[in-house]
mmCIF file of C-alpha atoms in Angstrom:
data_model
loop_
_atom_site.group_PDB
_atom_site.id
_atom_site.type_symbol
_atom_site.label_atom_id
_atom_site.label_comp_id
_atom_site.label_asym_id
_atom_site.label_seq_id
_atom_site.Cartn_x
_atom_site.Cartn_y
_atom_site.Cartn_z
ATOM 1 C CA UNK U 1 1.894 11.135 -23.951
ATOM 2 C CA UNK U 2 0.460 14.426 -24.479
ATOM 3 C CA UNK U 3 0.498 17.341 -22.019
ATOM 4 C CA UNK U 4 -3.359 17.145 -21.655
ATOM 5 C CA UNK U 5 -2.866 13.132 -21.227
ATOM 6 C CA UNK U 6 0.261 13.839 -18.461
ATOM 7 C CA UNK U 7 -2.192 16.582 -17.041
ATOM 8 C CA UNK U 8 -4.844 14.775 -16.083
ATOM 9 C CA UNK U 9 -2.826 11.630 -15.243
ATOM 10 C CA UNK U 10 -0.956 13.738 -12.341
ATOM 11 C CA UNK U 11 -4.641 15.097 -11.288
ATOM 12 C CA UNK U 12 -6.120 11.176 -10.737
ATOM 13 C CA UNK U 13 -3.007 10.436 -8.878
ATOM 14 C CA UNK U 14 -3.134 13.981 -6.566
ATOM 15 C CA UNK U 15 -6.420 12.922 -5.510
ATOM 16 C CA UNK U 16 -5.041 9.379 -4.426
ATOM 17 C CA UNK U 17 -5.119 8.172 -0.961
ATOM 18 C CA UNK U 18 -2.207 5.654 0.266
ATOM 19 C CA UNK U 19 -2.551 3.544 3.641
ATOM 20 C CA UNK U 20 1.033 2.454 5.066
ATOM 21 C CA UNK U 21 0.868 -0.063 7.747
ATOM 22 C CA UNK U 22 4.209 -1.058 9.164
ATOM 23 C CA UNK U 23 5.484 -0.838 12.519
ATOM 24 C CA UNK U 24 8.677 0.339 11.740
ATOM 25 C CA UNK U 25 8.985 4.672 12.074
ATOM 26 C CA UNK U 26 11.868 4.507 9.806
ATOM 27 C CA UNK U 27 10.034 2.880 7.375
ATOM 28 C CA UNK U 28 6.723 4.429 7.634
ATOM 29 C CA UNK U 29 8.598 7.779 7.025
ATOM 30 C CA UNK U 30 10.718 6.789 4.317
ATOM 31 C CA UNK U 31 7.119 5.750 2.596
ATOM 32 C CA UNK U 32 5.351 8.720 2.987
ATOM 33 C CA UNK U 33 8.025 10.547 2.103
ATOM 34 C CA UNK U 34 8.796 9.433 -1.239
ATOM 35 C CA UNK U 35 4.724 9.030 -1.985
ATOM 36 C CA UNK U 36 4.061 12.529 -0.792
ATOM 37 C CA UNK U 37 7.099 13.256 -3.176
ATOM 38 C CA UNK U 38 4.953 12.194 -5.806
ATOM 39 C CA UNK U 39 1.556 13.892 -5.179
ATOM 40 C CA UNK U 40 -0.284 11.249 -2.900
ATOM 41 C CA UNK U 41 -1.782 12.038 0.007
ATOM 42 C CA UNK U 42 -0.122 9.234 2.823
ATOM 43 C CA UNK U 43 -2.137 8.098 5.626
ATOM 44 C CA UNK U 44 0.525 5.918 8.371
ATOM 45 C CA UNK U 45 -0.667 3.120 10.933
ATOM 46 C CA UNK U 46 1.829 1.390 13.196
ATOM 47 C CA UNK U 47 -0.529 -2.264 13.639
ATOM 48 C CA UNK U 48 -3.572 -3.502 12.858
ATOM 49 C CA UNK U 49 -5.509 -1.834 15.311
ATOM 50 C CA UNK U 50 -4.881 1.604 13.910
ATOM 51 C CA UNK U 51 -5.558 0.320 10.558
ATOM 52 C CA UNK U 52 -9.440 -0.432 10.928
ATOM 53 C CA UNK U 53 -9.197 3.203 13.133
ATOM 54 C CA UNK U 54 -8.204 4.435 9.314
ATOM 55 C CA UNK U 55 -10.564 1.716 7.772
ATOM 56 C CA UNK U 56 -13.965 3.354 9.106
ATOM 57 C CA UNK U 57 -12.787 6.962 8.946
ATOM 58 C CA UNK U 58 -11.288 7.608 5.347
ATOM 59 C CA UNK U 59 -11.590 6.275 1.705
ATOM 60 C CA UNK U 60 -8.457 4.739 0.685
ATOM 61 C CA UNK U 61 -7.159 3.911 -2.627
ATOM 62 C CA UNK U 62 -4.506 1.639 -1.847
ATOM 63 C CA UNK U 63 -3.179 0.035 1.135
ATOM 64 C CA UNK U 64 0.486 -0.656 1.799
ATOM 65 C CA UNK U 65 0.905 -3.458 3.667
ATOM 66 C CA UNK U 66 4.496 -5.192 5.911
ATOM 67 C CA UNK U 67 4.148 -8.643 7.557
ATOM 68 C CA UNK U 68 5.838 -8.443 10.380
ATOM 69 C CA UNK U 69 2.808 -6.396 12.377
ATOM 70 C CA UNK U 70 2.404 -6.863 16.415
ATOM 71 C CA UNK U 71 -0.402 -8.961 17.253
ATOM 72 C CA UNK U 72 -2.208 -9.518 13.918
ATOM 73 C CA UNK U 73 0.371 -10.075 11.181
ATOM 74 C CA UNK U 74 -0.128 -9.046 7.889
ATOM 75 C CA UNK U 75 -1.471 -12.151 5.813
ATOM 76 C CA UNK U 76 -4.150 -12.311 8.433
ATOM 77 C CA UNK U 77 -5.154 -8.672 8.100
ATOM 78 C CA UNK U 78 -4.810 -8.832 4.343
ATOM 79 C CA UNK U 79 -7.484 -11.693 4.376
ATOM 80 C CA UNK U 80 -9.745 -9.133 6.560
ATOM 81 C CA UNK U 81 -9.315 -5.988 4.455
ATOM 82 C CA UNK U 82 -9.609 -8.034 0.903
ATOM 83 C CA UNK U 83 -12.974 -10.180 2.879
ATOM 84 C CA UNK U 84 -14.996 -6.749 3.219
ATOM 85 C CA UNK U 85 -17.305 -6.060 0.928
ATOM 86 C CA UNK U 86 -15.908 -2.186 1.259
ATOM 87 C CA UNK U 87 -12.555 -2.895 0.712
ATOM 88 C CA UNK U 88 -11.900 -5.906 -1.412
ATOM 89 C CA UNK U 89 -11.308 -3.805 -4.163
ATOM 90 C CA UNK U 90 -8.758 -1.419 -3.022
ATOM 91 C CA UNK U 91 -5.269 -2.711 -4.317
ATOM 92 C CA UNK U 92 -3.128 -4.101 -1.393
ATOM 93 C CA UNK U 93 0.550 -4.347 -1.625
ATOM 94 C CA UNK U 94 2.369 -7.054 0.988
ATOM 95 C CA UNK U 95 5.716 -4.686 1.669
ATOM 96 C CA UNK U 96 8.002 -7.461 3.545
ATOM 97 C CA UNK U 97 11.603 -7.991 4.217
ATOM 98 C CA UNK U 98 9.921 -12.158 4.259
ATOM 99 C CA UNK U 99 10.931 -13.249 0.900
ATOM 100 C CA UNK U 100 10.905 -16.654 0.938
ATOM 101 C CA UNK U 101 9.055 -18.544 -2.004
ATOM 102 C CA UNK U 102 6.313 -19.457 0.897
ATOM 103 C CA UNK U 103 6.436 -16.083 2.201
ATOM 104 C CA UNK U 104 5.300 -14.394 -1.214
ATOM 105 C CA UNK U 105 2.887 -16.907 -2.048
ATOM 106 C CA UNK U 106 1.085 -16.620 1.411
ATOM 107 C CA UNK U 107 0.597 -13.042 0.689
ATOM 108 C CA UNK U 108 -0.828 -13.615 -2.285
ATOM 109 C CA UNK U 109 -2.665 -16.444 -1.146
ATOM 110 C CA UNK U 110 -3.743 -13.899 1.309
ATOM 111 C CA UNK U 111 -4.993 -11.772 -1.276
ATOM 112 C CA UNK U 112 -2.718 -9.210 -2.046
ATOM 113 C CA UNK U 113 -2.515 -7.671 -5.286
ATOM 114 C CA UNK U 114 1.332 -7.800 -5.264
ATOM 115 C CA UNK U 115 3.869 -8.467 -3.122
ATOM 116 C CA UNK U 116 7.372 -6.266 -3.138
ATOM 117 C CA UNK U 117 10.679 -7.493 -0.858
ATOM 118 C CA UNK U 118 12.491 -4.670 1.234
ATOM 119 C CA UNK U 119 15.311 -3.716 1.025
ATOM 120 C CA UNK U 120 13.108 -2.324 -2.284
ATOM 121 C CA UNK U 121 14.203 -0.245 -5.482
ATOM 122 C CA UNK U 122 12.377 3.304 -5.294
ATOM 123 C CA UNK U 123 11.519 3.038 -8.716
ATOM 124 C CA UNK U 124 10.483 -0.307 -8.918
ATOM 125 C CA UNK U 125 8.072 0.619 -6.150
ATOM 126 C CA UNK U 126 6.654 3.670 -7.655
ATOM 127 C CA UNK U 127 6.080 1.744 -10.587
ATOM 128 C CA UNK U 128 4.025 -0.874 -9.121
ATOM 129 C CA UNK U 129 1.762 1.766 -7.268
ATOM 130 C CA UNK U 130 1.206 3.626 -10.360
ATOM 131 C CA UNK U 131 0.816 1.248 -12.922
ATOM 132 C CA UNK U 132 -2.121 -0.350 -10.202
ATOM 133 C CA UNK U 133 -3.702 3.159 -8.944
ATOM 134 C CA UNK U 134 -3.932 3.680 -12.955
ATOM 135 C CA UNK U 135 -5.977 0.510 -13.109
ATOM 136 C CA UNK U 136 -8.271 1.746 -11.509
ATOM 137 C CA UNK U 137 -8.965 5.327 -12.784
#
């Protein structure tokens, strides 16, 4: 890779937008931490309801997406966000500690793009996000 090649790679990726949904603060924090670490800009929702709050307010390019979600869990709000015609093509990552066989094939059953197990490798992560945000440049 060249330095005009790394150049504008780290531009498309400063202009990305990153939706974490997971009800957990630790986790939420730990996310946006390590994504803002790496020139994203990190939008956080808690549950489903302020996830279509962020859903008619910003343009995302990816969503991050646990399971374990109060009232609508995340399989069934994967199925919503990957259903709209404005969103079915924004890459959506299931982010569970669930990692049964069933578990991972539900998500993508559910439509998710991929589906990573927490506890998760940092790197691994980053990896995924990247290699599907460049996808889509």
């Amino acid at each position: 890779v060249n330095l005009t090649d790394f150049r504008e790679l780290r531009a498309a990726i400063e202009t990305r937008t990153v939706l974490v949904v997971d009800d957990d603060e630790i986790m939420r924090s730990a996310l946006k931490r390590i994504l803002e670490g790496e020139g994203y800009n990190v939008i956080l929702a808690e549950d489903g309801l302020e996830l279509s709050r962020v859903l008619e307010t910003t343009r995302l390019d990816m969503v991050l997406l646990d399971v374990s979600l109060p009232w609508v869990d995340g399989f069934e709000l994967c199925k919503l966000i990957k259903g709209h015609p404005n969103f079915s093509n924004v890459p959506l990552i299931m982010v569970s500690a669930h990692k049964a066989k069933e578990d991972v094939e539900k998500g993508f059953d559910s439509g998710a793009d991929d589906y990573v197990t927490k506890p998760f490798d940092i790197d691994y992560m980053l990896g995924v996000i990247n290699k599907m945000l460049l996808e889509i440049v």
